[in-house]
mmCIF file of C-alpha atoms and ligand atoms in Angstrom:
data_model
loop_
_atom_site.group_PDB
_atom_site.id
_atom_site.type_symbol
_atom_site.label_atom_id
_atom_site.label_comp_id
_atom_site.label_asym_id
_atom_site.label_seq_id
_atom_site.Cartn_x
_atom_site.Cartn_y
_atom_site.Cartn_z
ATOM 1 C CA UNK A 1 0.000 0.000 0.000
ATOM 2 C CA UNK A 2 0.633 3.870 -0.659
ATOM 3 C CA UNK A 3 1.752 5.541 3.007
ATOM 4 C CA UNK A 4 4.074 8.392 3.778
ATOM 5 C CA UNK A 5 7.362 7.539 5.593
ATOM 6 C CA UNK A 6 9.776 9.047 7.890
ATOM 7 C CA UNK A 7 13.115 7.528 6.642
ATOM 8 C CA UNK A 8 14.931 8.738 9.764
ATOM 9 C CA UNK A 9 14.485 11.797 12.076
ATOM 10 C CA UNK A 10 14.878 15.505 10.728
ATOM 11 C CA UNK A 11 13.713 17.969 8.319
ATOM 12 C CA UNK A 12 11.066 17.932 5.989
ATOM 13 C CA UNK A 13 13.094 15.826 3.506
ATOM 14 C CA UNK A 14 13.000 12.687 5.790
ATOM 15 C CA UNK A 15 9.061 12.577 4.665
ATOM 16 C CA UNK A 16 9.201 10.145 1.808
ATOM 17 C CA UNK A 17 5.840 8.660 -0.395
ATOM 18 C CA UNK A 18 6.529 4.831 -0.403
ATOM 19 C CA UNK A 19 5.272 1.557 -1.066
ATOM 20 C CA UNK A 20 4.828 -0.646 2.564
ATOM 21 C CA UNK A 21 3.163 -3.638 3.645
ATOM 22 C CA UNK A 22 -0.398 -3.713 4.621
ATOM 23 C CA UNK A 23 -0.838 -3.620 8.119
ATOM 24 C CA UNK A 24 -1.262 -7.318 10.261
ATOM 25 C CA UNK A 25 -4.599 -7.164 11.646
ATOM 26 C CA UNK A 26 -4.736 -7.966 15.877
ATOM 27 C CA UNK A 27 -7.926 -9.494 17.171
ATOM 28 C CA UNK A 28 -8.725 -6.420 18.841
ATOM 29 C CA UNK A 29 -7.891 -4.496 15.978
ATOM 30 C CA UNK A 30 -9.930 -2.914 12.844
ATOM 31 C CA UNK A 31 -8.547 -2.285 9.498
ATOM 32 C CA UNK A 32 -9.690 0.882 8.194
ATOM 33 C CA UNK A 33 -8.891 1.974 4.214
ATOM 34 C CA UNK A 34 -8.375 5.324 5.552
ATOM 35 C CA UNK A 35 -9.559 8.448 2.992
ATOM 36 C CA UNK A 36 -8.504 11.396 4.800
ATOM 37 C CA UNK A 37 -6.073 12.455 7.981
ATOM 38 C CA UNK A 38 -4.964 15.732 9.520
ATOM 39 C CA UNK A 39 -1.953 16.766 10.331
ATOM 40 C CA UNK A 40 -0.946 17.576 14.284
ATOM 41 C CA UNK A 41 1.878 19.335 15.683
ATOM 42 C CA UNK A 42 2.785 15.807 17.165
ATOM 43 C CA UNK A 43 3.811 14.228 13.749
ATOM 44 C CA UNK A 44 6.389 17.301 13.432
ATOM 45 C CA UNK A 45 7.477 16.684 17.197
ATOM 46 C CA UNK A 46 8.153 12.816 16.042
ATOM 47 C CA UNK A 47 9.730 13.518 12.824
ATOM 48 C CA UNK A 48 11.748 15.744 14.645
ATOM 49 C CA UNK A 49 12.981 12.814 17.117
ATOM 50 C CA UNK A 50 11.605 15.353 20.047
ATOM 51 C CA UNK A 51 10.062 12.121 20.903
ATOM 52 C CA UNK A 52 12.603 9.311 20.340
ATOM 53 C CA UNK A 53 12.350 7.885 23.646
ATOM 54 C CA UNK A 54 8.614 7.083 23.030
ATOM 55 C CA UNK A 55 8.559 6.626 18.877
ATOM 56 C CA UNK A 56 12.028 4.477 18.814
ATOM 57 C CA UNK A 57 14.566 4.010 16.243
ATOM 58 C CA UNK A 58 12.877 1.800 13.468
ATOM 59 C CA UNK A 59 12.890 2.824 10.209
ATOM 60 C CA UNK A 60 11.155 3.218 8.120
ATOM 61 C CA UNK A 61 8.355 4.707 10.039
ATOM 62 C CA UNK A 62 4.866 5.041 9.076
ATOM 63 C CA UNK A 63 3.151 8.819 10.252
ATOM 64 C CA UNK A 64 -0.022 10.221 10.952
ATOM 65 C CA UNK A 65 -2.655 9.730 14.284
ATOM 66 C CA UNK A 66 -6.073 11.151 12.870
ATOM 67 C CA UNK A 67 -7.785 9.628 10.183
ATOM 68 C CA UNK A 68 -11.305 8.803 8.633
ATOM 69 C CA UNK A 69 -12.464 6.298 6.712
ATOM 70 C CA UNK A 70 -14.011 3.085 5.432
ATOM 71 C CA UNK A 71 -13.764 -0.366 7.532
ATOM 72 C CA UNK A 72 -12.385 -2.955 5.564
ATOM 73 C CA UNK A 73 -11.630 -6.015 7.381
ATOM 74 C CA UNK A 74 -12.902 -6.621 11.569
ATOM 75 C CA UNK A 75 -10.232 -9.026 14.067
ATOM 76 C CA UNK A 76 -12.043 -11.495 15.198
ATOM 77 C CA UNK A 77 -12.273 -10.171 18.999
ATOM 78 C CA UNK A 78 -14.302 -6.498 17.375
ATOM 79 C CA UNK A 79 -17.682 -6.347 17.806
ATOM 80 C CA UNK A 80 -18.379 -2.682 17.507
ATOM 81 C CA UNK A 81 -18.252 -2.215 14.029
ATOM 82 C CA UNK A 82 -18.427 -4.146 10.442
ATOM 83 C CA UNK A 83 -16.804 -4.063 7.022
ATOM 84 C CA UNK A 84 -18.388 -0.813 5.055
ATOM 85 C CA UNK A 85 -19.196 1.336 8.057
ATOM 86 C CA UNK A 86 -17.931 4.954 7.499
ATOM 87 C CA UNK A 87 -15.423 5.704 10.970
ATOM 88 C CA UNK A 88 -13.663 8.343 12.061
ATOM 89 C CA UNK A 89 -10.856 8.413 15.557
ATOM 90 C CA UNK A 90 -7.223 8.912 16.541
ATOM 91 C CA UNK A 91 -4.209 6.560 17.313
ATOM 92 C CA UNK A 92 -3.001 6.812 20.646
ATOM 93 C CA UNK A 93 0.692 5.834 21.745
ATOM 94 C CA UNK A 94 3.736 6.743 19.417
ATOM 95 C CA UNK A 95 3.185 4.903 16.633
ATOM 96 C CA UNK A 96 1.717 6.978 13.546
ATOM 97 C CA UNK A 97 0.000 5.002 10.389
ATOM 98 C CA UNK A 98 -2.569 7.031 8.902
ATOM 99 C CA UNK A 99 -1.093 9.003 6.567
ATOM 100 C CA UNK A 100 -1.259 5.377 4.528
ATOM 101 C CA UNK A 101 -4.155 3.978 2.459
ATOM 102 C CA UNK A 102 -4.932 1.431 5.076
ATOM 103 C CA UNK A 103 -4.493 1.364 9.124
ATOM 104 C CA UNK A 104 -4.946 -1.130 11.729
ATOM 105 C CA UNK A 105 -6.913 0.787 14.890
ATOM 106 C CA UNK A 106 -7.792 -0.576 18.315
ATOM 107 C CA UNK A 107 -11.633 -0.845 18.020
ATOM 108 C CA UNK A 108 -11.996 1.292 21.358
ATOM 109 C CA UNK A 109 -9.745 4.063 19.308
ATOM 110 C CA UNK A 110 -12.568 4.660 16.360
ATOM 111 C CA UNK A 111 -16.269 5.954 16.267
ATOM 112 C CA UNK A 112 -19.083 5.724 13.582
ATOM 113 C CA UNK A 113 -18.001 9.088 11.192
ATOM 114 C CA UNK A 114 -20.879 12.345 11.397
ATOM 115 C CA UNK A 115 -22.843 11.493 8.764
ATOM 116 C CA UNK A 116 -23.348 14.999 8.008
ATOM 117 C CA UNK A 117 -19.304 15.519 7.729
ATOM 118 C CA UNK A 118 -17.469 14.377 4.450
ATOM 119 C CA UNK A 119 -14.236 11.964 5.220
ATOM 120 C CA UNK A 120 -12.066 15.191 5.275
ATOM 121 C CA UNK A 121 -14.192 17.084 7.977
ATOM 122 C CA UNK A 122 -13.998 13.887 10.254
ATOM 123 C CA UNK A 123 -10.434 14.241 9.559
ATOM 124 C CA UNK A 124 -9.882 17.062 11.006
ATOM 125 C CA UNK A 125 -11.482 16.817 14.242
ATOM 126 C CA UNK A 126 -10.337 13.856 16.656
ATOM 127 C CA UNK A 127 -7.211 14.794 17.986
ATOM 128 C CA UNK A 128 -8.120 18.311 18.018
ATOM 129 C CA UNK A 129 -11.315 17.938 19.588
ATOM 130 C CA UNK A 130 -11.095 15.278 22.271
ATOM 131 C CA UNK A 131 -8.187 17.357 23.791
ATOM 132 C CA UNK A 132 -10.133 20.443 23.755
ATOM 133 C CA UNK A 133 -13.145 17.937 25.433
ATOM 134 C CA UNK A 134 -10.686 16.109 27.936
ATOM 135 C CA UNK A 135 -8.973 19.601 28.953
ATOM 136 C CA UNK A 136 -12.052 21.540 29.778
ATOM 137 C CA UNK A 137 -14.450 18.530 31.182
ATOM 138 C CA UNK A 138 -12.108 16.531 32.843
ATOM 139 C CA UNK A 139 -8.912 18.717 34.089
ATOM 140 C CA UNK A 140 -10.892 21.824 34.385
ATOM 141 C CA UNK A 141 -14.573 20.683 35.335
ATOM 142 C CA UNK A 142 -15.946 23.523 33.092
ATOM 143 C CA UNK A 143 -19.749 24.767 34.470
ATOM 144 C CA UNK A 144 -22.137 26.670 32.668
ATOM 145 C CA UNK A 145 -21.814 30.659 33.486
ATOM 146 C CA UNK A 146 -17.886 30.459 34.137
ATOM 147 C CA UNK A 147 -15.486 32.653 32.535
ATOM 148 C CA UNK A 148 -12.994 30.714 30.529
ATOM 149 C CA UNK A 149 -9.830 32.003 28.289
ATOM 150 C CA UNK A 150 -8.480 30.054 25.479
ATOM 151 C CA UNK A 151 -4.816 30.994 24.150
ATOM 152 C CA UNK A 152 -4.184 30.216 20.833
ATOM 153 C CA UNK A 153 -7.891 29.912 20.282
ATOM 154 C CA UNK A 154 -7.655 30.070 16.089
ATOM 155 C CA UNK A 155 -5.524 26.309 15.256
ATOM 156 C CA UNK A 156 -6.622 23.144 15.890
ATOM 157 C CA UNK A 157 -7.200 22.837 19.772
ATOM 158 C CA UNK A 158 -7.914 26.360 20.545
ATOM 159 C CA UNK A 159 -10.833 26.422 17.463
ATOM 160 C CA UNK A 160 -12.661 23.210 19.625
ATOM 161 C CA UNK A 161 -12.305 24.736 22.857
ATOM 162 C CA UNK A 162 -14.011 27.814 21.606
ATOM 163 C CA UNK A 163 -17.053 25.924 20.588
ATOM 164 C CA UNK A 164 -16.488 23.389 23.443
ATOM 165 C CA UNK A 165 -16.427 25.833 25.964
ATOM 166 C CA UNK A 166 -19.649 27.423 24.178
ATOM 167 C CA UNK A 167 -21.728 24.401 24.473
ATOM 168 C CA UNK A 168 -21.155 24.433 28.132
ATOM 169 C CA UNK A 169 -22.514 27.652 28.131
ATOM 170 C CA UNK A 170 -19.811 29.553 28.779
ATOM 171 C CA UNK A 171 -18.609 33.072 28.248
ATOM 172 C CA UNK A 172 -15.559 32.842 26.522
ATOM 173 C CA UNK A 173 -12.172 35.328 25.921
ATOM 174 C CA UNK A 174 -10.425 34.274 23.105
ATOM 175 C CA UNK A 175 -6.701 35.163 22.548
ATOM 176 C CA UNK A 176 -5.311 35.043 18.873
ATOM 177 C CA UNK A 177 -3.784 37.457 16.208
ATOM 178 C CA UNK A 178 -6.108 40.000 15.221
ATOM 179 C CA UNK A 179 -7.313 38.785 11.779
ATOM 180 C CA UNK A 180 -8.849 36.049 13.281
ATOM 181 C CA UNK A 181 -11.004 37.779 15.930
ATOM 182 C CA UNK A 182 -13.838 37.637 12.985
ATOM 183 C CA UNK A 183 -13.851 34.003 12.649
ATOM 184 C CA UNK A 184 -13.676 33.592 16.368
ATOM 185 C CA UNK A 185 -16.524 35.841 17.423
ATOM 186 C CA UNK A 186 -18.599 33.739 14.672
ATOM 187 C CA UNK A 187 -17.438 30.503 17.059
ATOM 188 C CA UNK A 188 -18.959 32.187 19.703
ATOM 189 C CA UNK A 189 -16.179 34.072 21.517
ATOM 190 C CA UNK A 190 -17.640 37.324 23.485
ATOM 191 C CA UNK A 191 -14.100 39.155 23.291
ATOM 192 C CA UNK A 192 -10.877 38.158 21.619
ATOM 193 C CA UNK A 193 -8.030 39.311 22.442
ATOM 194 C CA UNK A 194 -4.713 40.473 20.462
ATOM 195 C CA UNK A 195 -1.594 38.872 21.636
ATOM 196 C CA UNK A 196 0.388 41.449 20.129
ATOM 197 C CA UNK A 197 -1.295 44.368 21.929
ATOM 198 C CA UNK A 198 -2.494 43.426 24.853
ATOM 199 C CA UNK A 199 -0.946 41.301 28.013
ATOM 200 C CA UNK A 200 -3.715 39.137 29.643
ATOM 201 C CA UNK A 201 -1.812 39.083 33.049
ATOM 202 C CA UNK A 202 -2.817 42.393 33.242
ATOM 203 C CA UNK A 203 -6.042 41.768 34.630
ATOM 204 C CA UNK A 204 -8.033 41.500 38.246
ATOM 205 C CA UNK A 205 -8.853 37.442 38.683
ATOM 206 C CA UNK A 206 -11.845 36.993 36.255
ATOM 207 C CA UNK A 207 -11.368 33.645 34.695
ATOM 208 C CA UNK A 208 -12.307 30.511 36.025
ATOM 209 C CA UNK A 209 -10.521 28.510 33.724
ATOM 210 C CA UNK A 210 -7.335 30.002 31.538
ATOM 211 C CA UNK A 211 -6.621 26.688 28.562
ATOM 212 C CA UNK A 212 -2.914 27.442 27.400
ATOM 213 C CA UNK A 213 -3.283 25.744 24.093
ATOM 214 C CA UNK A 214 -0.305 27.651 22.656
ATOM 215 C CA UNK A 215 1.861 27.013 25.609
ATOM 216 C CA UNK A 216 3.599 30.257 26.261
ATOM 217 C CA UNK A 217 1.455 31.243 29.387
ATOM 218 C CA UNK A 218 2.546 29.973 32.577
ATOM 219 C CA UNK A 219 0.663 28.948 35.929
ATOM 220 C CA UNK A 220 2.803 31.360 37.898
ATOM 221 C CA UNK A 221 1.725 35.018 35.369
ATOM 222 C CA UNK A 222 -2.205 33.510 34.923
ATOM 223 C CA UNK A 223 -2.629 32.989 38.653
ATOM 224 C CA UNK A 224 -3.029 36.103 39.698
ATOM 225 C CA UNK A 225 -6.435 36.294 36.693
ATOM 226 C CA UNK A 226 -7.623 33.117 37.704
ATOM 227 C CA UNK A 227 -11.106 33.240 40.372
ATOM 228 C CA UNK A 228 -10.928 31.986 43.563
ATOM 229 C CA UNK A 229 -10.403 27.894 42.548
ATOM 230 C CA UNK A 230 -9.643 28.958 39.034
ATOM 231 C CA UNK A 231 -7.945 26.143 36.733
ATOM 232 C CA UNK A 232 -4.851 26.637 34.672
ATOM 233 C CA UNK A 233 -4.653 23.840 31.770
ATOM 234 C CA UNK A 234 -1.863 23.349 29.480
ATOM 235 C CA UNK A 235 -0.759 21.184 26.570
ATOM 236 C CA UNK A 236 2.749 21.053 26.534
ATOM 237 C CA UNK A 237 4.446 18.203 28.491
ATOM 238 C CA UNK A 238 7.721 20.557 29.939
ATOM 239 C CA UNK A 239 9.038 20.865 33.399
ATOM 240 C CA UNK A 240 7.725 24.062 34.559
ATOM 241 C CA UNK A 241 4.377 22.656 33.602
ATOM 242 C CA UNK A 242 5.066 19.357 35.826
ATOM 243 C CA UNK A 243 6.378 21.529 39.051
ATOM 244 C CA UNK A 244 3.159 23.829 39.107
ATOM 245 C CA UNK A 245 0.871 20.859 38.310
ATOM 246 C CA UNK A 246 2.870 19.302 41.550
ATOM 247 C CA UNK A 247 2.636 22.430 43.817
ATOM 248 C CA UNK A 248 -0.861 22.584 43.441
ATOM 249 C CA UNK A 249 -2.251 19.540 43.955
ATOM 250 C CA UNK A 250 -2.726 19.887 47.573
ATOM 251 C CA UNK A 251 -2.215 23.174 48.972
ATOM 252 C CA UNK A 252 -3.343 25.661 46.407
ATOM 253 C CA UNK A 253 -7.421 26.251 45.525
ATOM 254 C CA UNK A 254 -6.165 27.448 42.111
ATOM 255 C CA UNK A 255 -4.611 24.570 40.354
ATOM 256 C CA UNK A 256 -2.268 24.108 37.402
ATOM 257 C CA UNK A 257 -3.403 20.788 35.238
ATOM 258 C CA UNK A 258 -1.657 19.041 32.056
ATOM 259 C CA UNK A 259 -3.809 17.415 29.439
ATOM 260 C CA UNK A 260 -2.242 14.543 27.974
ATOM 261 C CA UNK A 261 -5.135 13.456 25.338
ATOM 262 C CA UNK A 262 -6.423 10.088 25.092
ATOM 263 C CA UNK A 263 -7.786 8.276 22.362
ATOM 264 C CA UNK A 264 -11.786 7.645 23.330
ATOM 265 C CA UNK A 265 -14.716 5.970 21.720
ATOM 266 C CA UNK A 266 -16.979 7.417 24.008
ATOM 267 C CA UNK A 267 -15.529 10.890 23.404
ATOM 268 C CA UNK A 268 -15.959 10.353 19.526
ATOM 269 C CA UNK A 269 -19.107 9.517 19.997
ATOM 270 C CA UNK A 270 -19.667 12.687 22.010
ATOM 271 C CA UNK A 271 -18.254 14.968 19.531
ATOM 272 C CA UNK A 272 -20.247 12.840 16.625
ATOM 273 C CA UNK A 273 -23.362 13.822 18.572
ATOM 274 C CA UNK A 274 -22.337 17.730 19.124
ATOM 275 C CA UNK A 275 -21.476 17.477 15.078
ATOM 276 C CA UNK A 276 -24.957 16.530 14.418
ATOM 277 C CA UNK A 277 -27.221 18.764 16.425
ATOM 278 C CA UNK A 278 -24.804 21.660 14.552
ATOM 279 C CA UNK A 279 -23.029 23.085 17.720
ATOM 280 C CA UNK A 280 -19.877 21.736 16.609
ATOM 281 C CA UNK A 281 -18.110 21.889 13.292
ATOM 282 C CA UNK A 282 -14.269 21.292 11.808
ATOM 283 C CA UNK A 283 -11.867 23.834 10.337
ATOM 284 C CA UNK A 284 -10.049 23.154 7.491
ATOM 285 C CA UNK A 285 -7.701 25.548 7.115
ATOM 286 C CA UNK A 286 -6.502 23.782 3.717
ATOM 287 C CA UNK A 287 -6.482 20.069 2.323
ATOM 288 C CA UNK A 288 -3.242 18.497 0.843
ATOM 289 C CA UNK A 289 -2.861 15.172 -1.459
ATOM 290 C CA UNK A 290 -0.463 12.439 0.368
ATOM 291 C CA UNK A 291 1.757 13.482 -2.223
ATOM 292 C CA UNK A 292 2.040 16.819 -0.937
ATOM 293 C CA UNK A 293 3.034 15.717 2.667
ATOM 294 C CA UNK A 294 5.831 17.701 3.240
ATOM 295 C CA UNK A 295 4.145 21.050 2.371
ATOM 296 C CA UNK A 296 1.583 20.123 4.657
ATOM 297 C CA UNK A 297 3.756 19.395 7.597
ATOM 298 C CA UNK A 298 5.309 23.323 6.322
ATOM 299 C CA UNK A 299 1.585 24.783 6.618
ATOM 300 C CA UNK A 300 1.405 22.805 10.324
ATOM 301 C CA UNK A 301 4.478 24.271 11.271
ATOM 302 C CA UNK A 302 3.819 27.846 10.955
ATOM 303 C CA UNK A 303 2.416 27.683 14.346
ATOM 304 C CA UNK A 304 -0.647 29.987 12.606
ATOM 305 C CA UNK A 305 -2.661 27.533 10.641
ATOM 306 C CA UNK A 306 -6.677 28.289 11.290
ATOM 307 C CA UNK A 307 -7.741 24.726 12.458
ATOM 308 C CA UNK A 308 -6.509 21.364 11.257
ATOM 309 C CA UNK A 309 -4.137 21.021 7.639
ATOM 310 C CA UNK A 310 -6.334 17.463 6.460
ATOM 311 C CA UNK A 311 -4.460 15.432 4.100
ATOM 312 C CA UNK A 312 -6.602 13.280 1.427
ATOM 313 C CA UNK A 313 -5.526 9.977 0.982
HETATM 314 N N1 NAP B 401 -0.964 17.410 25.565
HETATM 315 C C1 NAP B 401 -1.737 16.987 24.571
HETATM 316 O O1 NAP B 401 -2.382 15.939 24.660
HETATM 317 C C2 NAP B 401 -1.836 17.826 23.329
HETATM 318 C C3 NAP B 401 -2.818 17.529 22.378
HETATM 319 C C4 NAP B 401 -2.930 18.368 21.268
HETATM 320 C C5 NAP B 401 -2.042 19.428 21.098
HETATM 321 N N2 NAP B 401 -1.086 19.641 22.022
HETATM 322 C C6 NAP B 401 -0.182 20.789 21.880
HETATM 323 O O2 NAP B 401 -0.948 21.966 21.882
HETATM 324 C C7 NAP B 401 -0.328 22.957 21.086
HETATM 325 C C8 NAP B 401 -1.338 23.518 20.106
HETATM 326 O O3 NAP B 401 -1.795 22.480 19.262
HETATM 327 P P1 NAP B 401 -2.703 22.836 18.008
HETATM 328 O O4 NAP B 401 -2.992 21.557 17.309
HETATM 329 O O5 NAP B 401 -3.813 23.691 18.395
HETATM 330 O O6 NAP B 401 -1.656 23.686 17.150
HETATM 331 P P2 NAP B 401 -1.901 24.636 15.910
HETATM 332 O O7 NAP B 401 -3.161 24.263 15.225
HETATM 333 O O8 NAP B 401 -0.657 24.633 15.123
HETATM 334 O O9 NAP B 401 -2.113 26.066 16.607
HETATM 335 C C9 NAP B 401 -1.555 27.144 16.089
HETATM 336 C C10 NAP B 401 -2.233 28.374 16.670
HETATM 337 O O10 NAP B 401 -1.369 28.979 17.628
HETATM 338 C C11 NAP B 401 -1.631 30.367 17.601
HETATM 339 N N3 NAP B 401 -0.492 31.188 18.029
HETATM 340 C C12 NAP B 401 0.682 31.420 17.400
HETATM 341 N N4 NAP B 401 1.466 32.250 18.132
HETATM 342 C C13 NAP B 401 0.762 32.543 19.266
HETATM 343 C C14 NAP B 401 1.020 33.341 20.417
HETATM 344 N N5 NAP B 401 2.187 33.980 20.569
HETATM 345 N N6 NAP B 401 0.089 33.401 21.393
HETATM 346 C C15 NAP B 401 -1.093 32.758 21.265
HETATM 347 N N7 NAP B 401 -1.407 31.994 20.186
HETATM 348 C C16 NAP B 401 -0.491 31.877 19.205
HETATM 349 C C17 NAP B 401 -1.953 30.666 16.153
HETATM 350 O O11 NAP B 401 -2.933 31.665 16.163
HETATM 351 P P3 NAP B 401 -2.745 33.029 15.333
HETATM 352 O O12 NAP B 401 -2.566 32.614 13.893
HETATM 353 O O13 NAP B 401 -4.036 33.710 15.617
HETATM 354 O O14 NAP B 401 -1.510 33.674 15.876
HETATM 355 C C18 NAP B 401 -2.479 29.348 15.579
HETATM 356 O O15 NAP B 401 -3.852 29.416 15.271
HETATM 357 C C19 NAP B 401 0.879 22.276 20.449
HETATM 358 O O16 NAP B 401 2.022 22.577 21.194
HETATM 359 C C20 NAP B 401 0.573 20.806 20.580
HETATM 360 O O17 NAP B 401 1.706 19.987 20.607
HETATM 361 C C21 NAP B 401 -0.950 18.866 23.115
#
């Protein structure tokens, strides 16, 4: 089969169209002929080797977590699904496969697709939205009425959290580069605010959760914004995030929380339900042919890409 390859860890150039071996299928295991996947800042960590401890030293190595597609062959163990049903979900773990014509997926790791989305919509929500879901439900405990900032609220995450946050009826500040204060207020931000003009710290405490998507904002500058039991989140696994997670798990009433997201059927299903009473939709910011990997890992790695880069398969 057709699947993009990292030959070894680097640049761009290490990304390589090749032909591979169809995936073995496990008895717990479904193998989906996969027509679209999105591209995350994660596949750029990996092909990096930011992440060599966890994604190893075998090459070649097969890319990509999110996908959607077509079930083409059930292990013998699945009972969830059946050959011809249209799914959508995320790998988990540190082994990428679906920028490839087919992948083999834990059946507790896929959901039935939106029927309303086509396979590059699904595409481009999984990874994206389950963190934004698992960030503000689980480490934050998000209530209707609260007053919750997203930073970096215009790429993938940040665009879910907006409407996220929204459908727990919440009033939400929005932090992003000007020209996309528009498109947020239409995802149902109250204010936005300009990173380049304006420093959020400089604030009395009015948020009762602050999600660092970006990563740049740290427990110890929010605090001081955050409401009495106020919640910082953040998504990027680094050590000043681990000491303020650790110094206020017990003492502090605000606390600083690290969302490490986790591959869900339950939570696809959520977000399949949310897709199809309308109060949640993907962005596409643009869609690539596998051939054109490498420019779409350059679009990803602008660090200002408006939602997900989807690549069609
Ligand atoms: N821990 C986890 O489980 C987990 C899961 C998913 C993602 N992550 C991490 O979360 C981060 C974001 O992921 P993503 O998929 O949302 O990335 P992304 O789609 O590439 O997000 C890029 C966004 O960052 C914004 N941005 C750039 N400079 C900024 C600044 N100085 N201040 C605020 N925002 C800024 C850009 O907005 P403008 O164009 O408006 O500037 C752009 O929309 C990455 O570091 C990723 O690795 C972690």
């Amino acid at each position: 089969m057709k699947a993009a390859i990292l030959t070894s860890y680097g640049t761009a150039d290490v990304l390589e169209i090749s032909d591979v071996p169809k995936p073995q299928l496990q008895a717990d295991e479904v193998l989906v002929q996969v027509h679209a996947a999105a591209v995350n800042p994660k596949d750029t960590f990996i092909r990096k080797g930011r992440f060599r401890r966890f994604s190893g030293n075998r090459f070649p190595m097969l890319a990509g977590f999110d996908f959607a597609g077509e079930v083409f062959e059930v292990g013998a163990r699945v009972k969830v699904t059946k050959v011809g049903d249209a799914v959508y979900g995320m790998l988990d773990g540190w082994q990428g496969g679906t920028f490839a014509e087919y992948v083999a997926v834990k059946a507790n790791q896929l959901s039935q697709k939106p029927e309303s989305l086509t396979f590059e919509e699904a595409a481009a929500m999984p990874l994206v939205s389950l963190t934004a879901l698992q960030a503000l439900r689980d480490k934050a405990n998000i209530k209707e009425g609260q007053e919750v900032c997203i930073n970096g609220a215009s790429g993938g995450v940040g665009s879910m959290a907006v409407q996220i946050a929204g459908i727990y009826k919440t009033i939400v500040t929005a932090i992003s580069n000007k020209h996309n204060h528009d498109f947020l207020h239409q995802l149902g931000a109250a204010e936005c605010i300009d990173y380049h003009h304006a420093d959020i710290t400089n604030n009395e405490p009015r948020f009762n959760i602050f999600f660092d998507v970006f990563g740049n904002q740290r427990f110890k500058a929010i605090k001081p914004i955050l409401k009495d039991s106020g919640v910082w989140v953040s998504t990027v696994v680094q050590p000043h995030v681990f000491l303020s997670v650790a110094k206020t798990m017990f003492l502090s009433r605000k606390k600083a929380k690290l969302v490490v997201v986790k591959s869900s059927r339950e939570d696809l299903t959520k977000v399949r339900e949310w897709v199809q009473t309308g109060e949640l939709k993907p962005i596409i910011h643009e869609i690539y042919p596998l051939e054109k990997i490498r420019e779409a890992y350059a679009q990803q790695e602008t660090k200002h890409t408006r939602g997900k880069v989807v690549i069609r398969i």
